[in-house]
Short mmCIF file of C-alpha atoms and ligand atoms in Angstrom, two decimals:
data_model
loop_
_atom_site.label_atom_id
_atom_site.label_comp_id
_atom_site.label_asym_id
_atom_site.label_seq_id
_atom_site.Cartn_x
_atom_site.Cartn_y
_atom_site.Cartn_z
CA MET A 1 -3.91 10.54 -14.43
CA PRO A 2 -3.43 8.11 -11.51
CA SER A 3 -2.63 4.47 -12.18
CA VAL A 4 -4.59 1.92 -10.16
CA ILE A 5 -3.77 -1.75 -9.54
CA ASP A 6 -7.09 -2.78 -8.03
CA ILE A 7 -10.49 -1.56 -6.86
CA GLN A 8 -11.58 -3.93 -4.12
CA LYS A 9 -15.23 -3.93 -3.13
CA TYR A 10 -16.77 -5.06 0.16
CA SER A 11 -13.48 -4.63 1.99
CA ILE A 12 -13.70 -4.94 5.80
CA HIS A 13 -10.01 -4.59 6.75
CA ASP A 14 -9.29 -1.08 5.47
CA GLY A 15 -11.17 1.03 8.00
CA ASP A 16 -14.67 1.25 9.47
CA GLY A 17 -17.63 -0.65 8.01
CA ILE A 18 -17.85 -1.98 4.46
CA ARG A 19 -15.53 -0.09 2.15
CA THR A 20 -14.36 0.15 -1.43
CA SER A 21 -10.54 0.17 -1.40
CA ILE A 22 -8.74 1.80 -4.30
CA PHE A 23 -5.09 0.72 -4.61
CA PHE A 24 -2.93 3.28 -6.39
CA LYS A 25 0.34 2.56 -8.12
CA GLY A 26 3.60 4.28 -7.18
CA CYS A 27 5.43 4.40 -3.84
CA PRO A 28 8.65 6.12 -2.77
CA LEU A 29 9.31 3.48 -0.07
CA ARG A 30 10.74 0.01 -0.51
CA CYS A 31 9.69 -2.01 2.55
CA ALA A 32 11.43 -5.39 2.49
CA TRP A 33 8.13 -7.03 3.53
CA CYS A 34 5.88 -5.19 1.02
CA HIS A 35 2.97 -7.47 0.07
CA ASN A 36 1.95 -5.32 -2.91
CA PRO A 37 5.28 -5.07 -4.80
CA GLU A 38 3.37 -4.52 -8.05
CA SER A 39 2.23 -1.19 -6.59
CA GLN A 40 5.74 0.25 -6.16
CA GLN A 41 6.52 1.44 -9.69
CA LYS A 42 4.35 4.14 -11.25
CA LYS A 43 4.19 2.64 -14.72
CA PRO A 44 2.13 -0.46 -15.57
CA GLU A 45 4.14 -3.63 -14.95
CA LEU A 46 4.06 -7.06 -16.47
CA LEU A 47 3.75 -10.17 -14.30
CA TRP A 48 4.69 -13.62 -15.58
CA ASN A 49 3.46 -16.88 -14.08
CA ARG A 50 6.10 -19.58 -14.52
CA GLU A 51 3.65 -22.39 -13.64
CA LYS A 52 1.29 -21.48 -16.49
CA CYS A 53 3.90 -20.70 -19.16
CA THR A 54 4.51 -23.49 -21.71
CA GLY A 55 7.52 -21.72 -23.24
CA CYS A 56 5.82 -21.49 -26.65
CA GLY A 57 7.66 -18.26 -27.48
CA TRP A 58 4.64 -16.50 -29.00
CA CYS A 59 5.02 -13.44 -26.74
CA ALA A 60 8.58 -12.95 -28.05
CA GLU A 61 7.26 -13.14 -31.61
CA ILE A 62 4.52 -10.56 -31.22
CA CYS A 63 6.08 -8.02 -28.82
CA PRO A 64 6.30 -4.80 -30.89
CA GLN A 65 9.30 -3.61 -28.88
CA LYS A 66 11.14 -6.94 -29.14
CA THR A 67 11.73 -6.83 -25.39
CA ILE A 68 11.27 -10.59 -24.88
CA ILE A 69 13.91 -13.16 -25.80
CA MET A 70 13.50 -16.90 -25.35
CA GLU A 71 16.26 -18.66 -23.44
CA HIS A 72 15.99 -22.43 -22.86
CA GLY A 73 12.20 -22.19 -23.21
CA VAL A 74 11.92 -19.28 -20.77
CA PRO A 75 10.70 -15.87 -22.03
CA LEU A 76 13.10 -13.29 -20.57
CA LEU A 77 11.84 -9.71 -20.43
CA ASP A 78 13.77 -6.45 -20.62
CA ARG A 79 11.60 -4.50 -18.17
CA GLU A 80 13.27 -1.17 -18.94
CA ARG A 81 12.11 -1.33 -22.54
CA CYS A 82 8.66 -2.83 -21.95
CA THR A 83 6.06 -0.13 -22.63
CA GLY A 84 3.25 -2.03 -20.90
CA CYS A 85 1.21 -2.14 -24.12
CA GLY A 86 -0.39 -5.43 -22.99
CA ASN A 87 -0.17 -7.20 -26.39
CA CYS A 88 1.56 -10.22 -24.88
CA VAL A 89 -1.11 -10.43 -22.15
CA ILE A 90 -3.88 -10.60 -24.75
CA GLU A 91 -2.00 -13.01 -27.01
CA CYS A 92 -0.79 -15.54 -24.41
CA LEU A 93 -3.16 -18.50 -24.70
CA GLU A 94 -2.09 -19.84 -21.30
CA SER A 95 -2.92 -16.60 -19.43
CA ALA A 96 0.65 -16.69 -18.12
CA ARG A 97 0.98 -12.91 -18.33
CA SER A 98 -0.94 -10.13 -16.66
CA LEU A 99 -0.53 -6.39 -16.49
CA SER A 100 -0.67 -4.51 -13.22
CA GLY A 101 -1.76 -0.89 -13.41
CA GLU A 102 -4.48 0.91 -15.33
CA TYR A 103 -4.82 4.66 -15.71
CA LYS A 104 -8.14 5.98 -14.38
CA THR A 105 -9.70 9.41 -14.45
CA VAL A 106 -11.01 11.04 -11.27
CA ARG A 107 -14.52 10.67 -12.70
CA GLN A 108 -14.06 6.90 -13.20
CA LEU A 109 -12.80 6.52 -9.62
CA LEU A 110 -15.66 8.58 -8.22
CA GLU A 111 -18.15 6.42 -10.11
CA ALA A 112 -16.49 3.22 -8.83
CA GLY A 113 -16.66 4.47 -5.26
CA GLU A 114 -20.22 5.76 -5.48
CA LYS A 115 -21.69 2.46 -6.66
CA ASP A 116 -21.88 0.93 -3.19
CA GLN A 117 -23.02 3.99 -1.26
CA ILE A 118 -25.99 2.09 0.15
CA PHE A 119 -23.63 -0.41 1.85
CA TYR A 120 -21.54 2.41 3.30
CA GLU A 121 -24.62 4.04 4.80
CA GLU A 122 -25.78 0.80 6.41
CA SER A 123 -22.36 -0.21 7.79
CA GLY A 124 -20.67 3.12 8.55
CA GLY A 125 -18.22 2.45 5.72
CA GLY A 126 -16.95 4.39 2.73
CA VAL A 127 -13.94 4.52 0.44
CA THR A 128 -10.31 3.87 1.37
CA LEU A 129 -7.50 5.21 -0.80
CA SER A 130 -4.54 2.87 -0.47
CA GLY A 131 -1.53 1.73 -2.45
CA GLY A 132 1.23 2.11 -3.16
CA GLU A 133 1.37 5.52 -1.55
CA VAL A 134 -1.64 7.66 -2.39
CA MET A 135 0.01 10.76 -0.87
CA ALA A 136 2.80 10.47 -3.46
CA ILE A 137 0.54 10.46 -6.54
CA GLN A 138 1.32 13.09 -9.19
CA PRO A 139 -0.44 15.37 -9.90
CA PHE A 140 -1.71 15.42 -6.33
CA GLU A 141 -4.49 17.86 -7.27
CA GLU A 142 -6.35 14.86 -8.72
CA ILE A 143 -6.31 13.13 -5.31
CA VAL A 144 -7.60 16.33 -3.68
CA GLU A 145 -10.36 16.46 -6.30
CA LEU A 146 -11.22 12.81 -5.66
CA CYS A 147 -11.41 13.27 -1.87
CA ARG A 148 -13.51 16.42 -2.30
CA GLY A 149 -15.83 14.60 -4.72
CA PHE A 150 -16.52 11.80 -2.24
CA PHE A 151 -16.89 14.29 0.60
CA GLU A 152 -19.50 16.27 -1.33
CA LYS A 153 -21.46 13.05 -1.93
CA GLY A 154 -21.39 12.33 1.82
CA ILE A 155 -19.02 9.36 1.39
CA SER A 156 -16.41 8.80 4.10
CA VAL A 157 -12.79 8.73 2.88
CA PHE A 158 -10.00 6.91 4.71
CA ILE A 159 -6.40 7.40 3.58
CA ASP A 160 -3.97 4.51 4.06
CA THR A 161 -0.52 6.12 4.18
CA SER A 162 3.11 5.68 5.13
CA GLY A 163 3.19 9.40 5.94
CA PHE A 164 6.11 9.95 3.54
CA ALA A 165 4.92 13.03 1.61
CA PRO A 166 5.13 16.82 1.96
CA TRP A 167 2.95 18.13 4.83
CA GLU A 168 1.14 20.52 2.46
CA ARG A 169 -0.50 17.50 0.84
CA PHE A 170 -1.97 16.30 4.14
CA ASP A 171 -3.10 19.83 4.89
CA SER A 172 -4.89 20.12 1.52
CA ILE A 173 -6.98 16.92 1.90
CA LEU A 174 -7.63 17.12 5.64
CA PRO A 175 -11.06 18.82 5.29
CA TYR A 176 -12.35 15.94 3.13
CA VAL A 177 -10.86 12.95 4.95
CA THR A 178 -12.60 11.03 7.75
CA ALA A 179 -9.51 9.17 9.02
CA PHE A 180 -5.91 8.27 8.27
CA LEU A 181 -4.58 4.71 8.56
CA TYR A 182 -1.05 5.80 9.39
CA ASP A 183 1.94 3.43 9.46
CA ILE A 184 4.96 3.58 11.69
CA LYS A 185 7.33 1.00 10.30
CA ALA A 186 10.21 1.55 12.76
CA MET A 187 11.10 4.20 15.33
CA ASP A 188 14.85 3.81 15.01
CA PRO A 189 15.95 5.92 11.98
CA GLU A 190 18.73 3.51 10.97
CA THR A 191 16.44 0.49 11.10
CA HIS A 192 13.88 2.44 9.11
CA LYS A 193 16.40 3.40 6.45
CA LYS A 194 17.81 -0.11 6.17
CA TRP A 195 14.46 -1.93 5.77
CA VAL A 196 12.22 0.76 4.25
CA GLY A 197 14.72 2.70 2.16
CA VAL A 198 14.12 6.17 3.60
CA ASP A 199 14.57 8.04 6.88
CA ASN A 200 11.54 8.30 9.19
CA LYS A 201 11.88 11.98 10.17
CA LEU A 202 9.32 13.30 7.66
CA ILE A 203 6.87 10.54 8.65
CA LEU A 204 7.08 11.35 12.37
CA ASP A 205 6.92 15.11 11.73
CA ASN A 206 3.76 14.67 9.65
CA LEU A 207 2.24 12.47 12.35
CA ARG A 208 2.76 15.23 14.93
CA LYS A 209 1.29 17.86 12.59
CA LEU A 210 -1.68 15.68 11.68
CA SER A 211 -2.48 15.12 15.34
CA ALA A 212 -2.13 18.83 16.12
CA ALA A 213 -4.47 19.63 13.21
CA GLY A 214 -7.16 17.35 14.67
CA GLY A 215 -6.86 14.48 12.17
CA ASP A 216 -8.49 11.17 13.11
CA ILE A 217 -5.49 8.81 13.17
CA ARG A 218 -5.52 5.01 13.35
CA LEU A 219 -1.92 4.01 13.92
CA ARG A 220 -0.72 0.83 12.21
CA LEU A 221 2.45 -0.97 13.22
CA PRO A 222 3.66 -3.71 10.85
CA LEU A 223 5.72 -6.06 13.05
CA ILE A 224 8.50 -8.23 11.70
CA SER A 225 10.44 -10.45 14.06
CA GLY A 226 13.96 -9.22 14.84
CA ILE A 227 13.55 -6.09 12.68
CA ASN A 228 11.08 -3.70 14.31
CA ASP A 229 9.45 -5.69 17.12
CA SER A 230 11.86 -5.10 20.01
CA ARG A 231 10.52 -3.80 23.32
CA GLU A 232 12.71 -0.70 22.75
CA GLN A 233 11.03 0.09 19.41
CA ILE A 234 7.56 -0.25 20.88
CA GLU A 235 8.47 1.69 24.01
CA ALA A 236 9.64 4.46 21.67
CA VAL A 237 6.18 4.44 20.04
CA LEU A 238 4.64 4.65 23.52
CA LYS A 239 6.86 7.62 24.39
CA LEU A 240 5.95 9.34 21.11
CA LEU A 241 2.23 8.96 21.80
CA GLN A 242 2.55 10.02 25.41
CA GLY A 243 4.33 13.13 24.14
CA GLY A 244 0.99 14.49 22.91
CA ILE A 245 0.05 12.63 19.73
CA HIS A 246 -3.59 11.57 19.75
CA VAL A 247 -4.58 8.42 17.91
CA ARG A 248 -7.99 6.74 17.91
CA LYS A 249 -6.75 3.15 17.72
CA ILE A 250 -3.51 1.17 17.42
CA HIS A 251 -3.38 -1.79 15.03
CA LEU A 252 -0.63 -4.39 15.37
CA LEU A 253 0.00 -6.02 11.99
CA PRO A 254 2.18 -9.13 12.30
CA TYR A 255 4.14 -9.98 9.15
CA HIS A 256 2.55 -12.33 6.63
CA ASP A 257 4.01 -13.61 3.36
CA ILE A 258 0.86 -13.27 1.27
CA GLY A 259 2.66 -11.27 -1.44
CA LYS A 260 5.80 -13.36 -1.81
CA ASN A 261 4.84 -15.13 -5.07
CA LYS A 262 4.37 -11.77 -6.77
CA TYR A 263 8.10 -11.02 -6.48
CA ALA A 264 9.05 -13.94 -8.74
CA ARG A 265 6.33 -12.92 -11.20
CA LEU A 266 7.81 -9.42 -11.34
CA GLY A 267 11.33 -10.81 -11.75
CA ARG A 268 12.44 -9.49 -8.35
CA GLU A 269 14.23 -10.93 -5.32
CA TYR A 270 12.34 -11.53 -2.06
CA ASN A 271 14.33 -11.69 1.16
CA GLU A 272 12.17 -14.41 2.67
CA ALA A 273 14.84 -15.73 5.04
CA ALA A 274 14.98 -12.42 6.94
CA LEU A 275 11.21 -12.11 7.44
CA ALA A 276 9.00 -13.76 10.07
CA PRO A 277 6.12 -12.73 12.32
CA PRO A 278 6.61 -12.22 16.08
CA THR A 279 5.35 -15.06 18.27
CA PRO A 280 1.81 -14.65 19.69
CA GLU A 281 3.32 -14.32 23.19
CA HIS A 282 5.65 -11.53 22.09
CA LEU A 283 2.81 -9.75 20.26
CA GLU A 284 0.79 -9.78 23.46
CA GLU A 285 3.77 -8.38 25.36
CA LEU A 286 4.03 -5.51 22.84
CA ALA A 287 0.27 -4.90 22.98
CA GLU A 288 0.52 -4.64 26.77
CA ILE A 289 3.16 -1.89 26.45
CA LEU A 290 0.92 0.10 24.10
CA ARG A 291 -2.17 -0.30 26.27
CA GLN A 292 -0.51 2.17 28.64
CA THR A 293 -1.66 4.85 26.19
CA GLY A 294 -5.28 4.09 27.10
CA VAL A 295 -6.02 3.71 23.39
CA PRO A 296 -7.59 0.44 22.09
CA VAL A 297 -4.93 -1.91 20.75
CA VAL A 298 -6.16 -4.43 18.17
CA MET A 299 -4.51 -7.24 16.23
CA GLY A 300 -4.80 -6.90 12.47
CA GLY A 301 -6.29 -4.28 10.19
S1 SF4 B 1 4.21 -16.25 -21.54
FE1 SF4 B 1 2.57 -17.16 -22.79
S2 SF4 B 1 3.09 -16.62 -24.91
FE2 SF4 B 1 4.94 -16.28 -23.67
S3 SF4 B 1 6.12 -18.18 -23.83
FE3 SF4 B 1 4.83 -18.37 -21.99
S4 SF4 B 1 2.95 -19.38 -22.68
FE4 SF4 B 1 4.00 -18.63 -24.51
S1 SF4 B 2 3.59 -5.45 -22.55
FE1 SF4 B 2 3.98 -4.92 -24.72
S2 SF4 B 2 6.08 -4.11 -24.76
FE2 SF4 B 2 5.83 -5.20 -22.81
S3 SF4 B 2 6.59 -7.27 -23.25
FE3 SF4 B 2 4.36 -7.30 -23.54
S4 SF4 B 2 4.11 -6.92 -25.75
FE4 SF4 B 2 6.19 -6.30 -25.22
#
């Protein structure tokens, strides 16, 4: 059963028209700039808000696993042993704890997506499956079933993906999917490995295959200053596209730090010093390179 961190209604940044975006939990990548770090692990995860916590120690008292110990008024959590039962979330009077991730059946997700069908019809919208990495969900048959279910109801499905999954998965959902929001995070394999955690070969191979199979692709380029925004990186994207890959649109996504507070709440480090957006002038320079494809280049999602 897939685990979901959020179902966002009336979304206008995740594809055409008004959409319902379903954010799945679990991702094989580890982008240094990830703004949904709570979506990376498959299992439900506990977040703790330092500002709200009074250090009362009640969560340590009631945790059935005894995974919390109080140290100088701070509840320290052993995340390996936390089962995600949610008792401490319910019991904390200050609402200092929350749980990210809830298992949902395909039927529940179909019902959630179907509720706003009238808005989709009026706006040309639909449902977007995002994450995390939806193409990495196990068992993947449930994602195929979900896409087919929406398709049979006449609801458009967009897939927001890093492209890091076996090709067979793309092939199996292609008949039911309207468009793919497809990321290229870096063209240089070493840069990709250093900042994303995996090589980009599979991602680029899948992009070629998806284009050859007639998939509607909206390319998305997250841009982080000094990491993946050099002229060389973007000229490599241009060369790739001019080599016969057809995309409908190119989105430039300058870095933003909207997710940085979540790292502390998850007890993780955030490499803030290394991350910054490109300047507006540089963004325009990169957009100009990509306009040579003849494809619309837009800023943002
Ligand atoms: S998280 Fe809640 S229950 Fe635990 S110490 Fe803080 S305020 Fe108390
Ligand atoms: S979610 Fe459950 S197991 Fe995890 S810390 Fe809270 S009470 Fe303990």
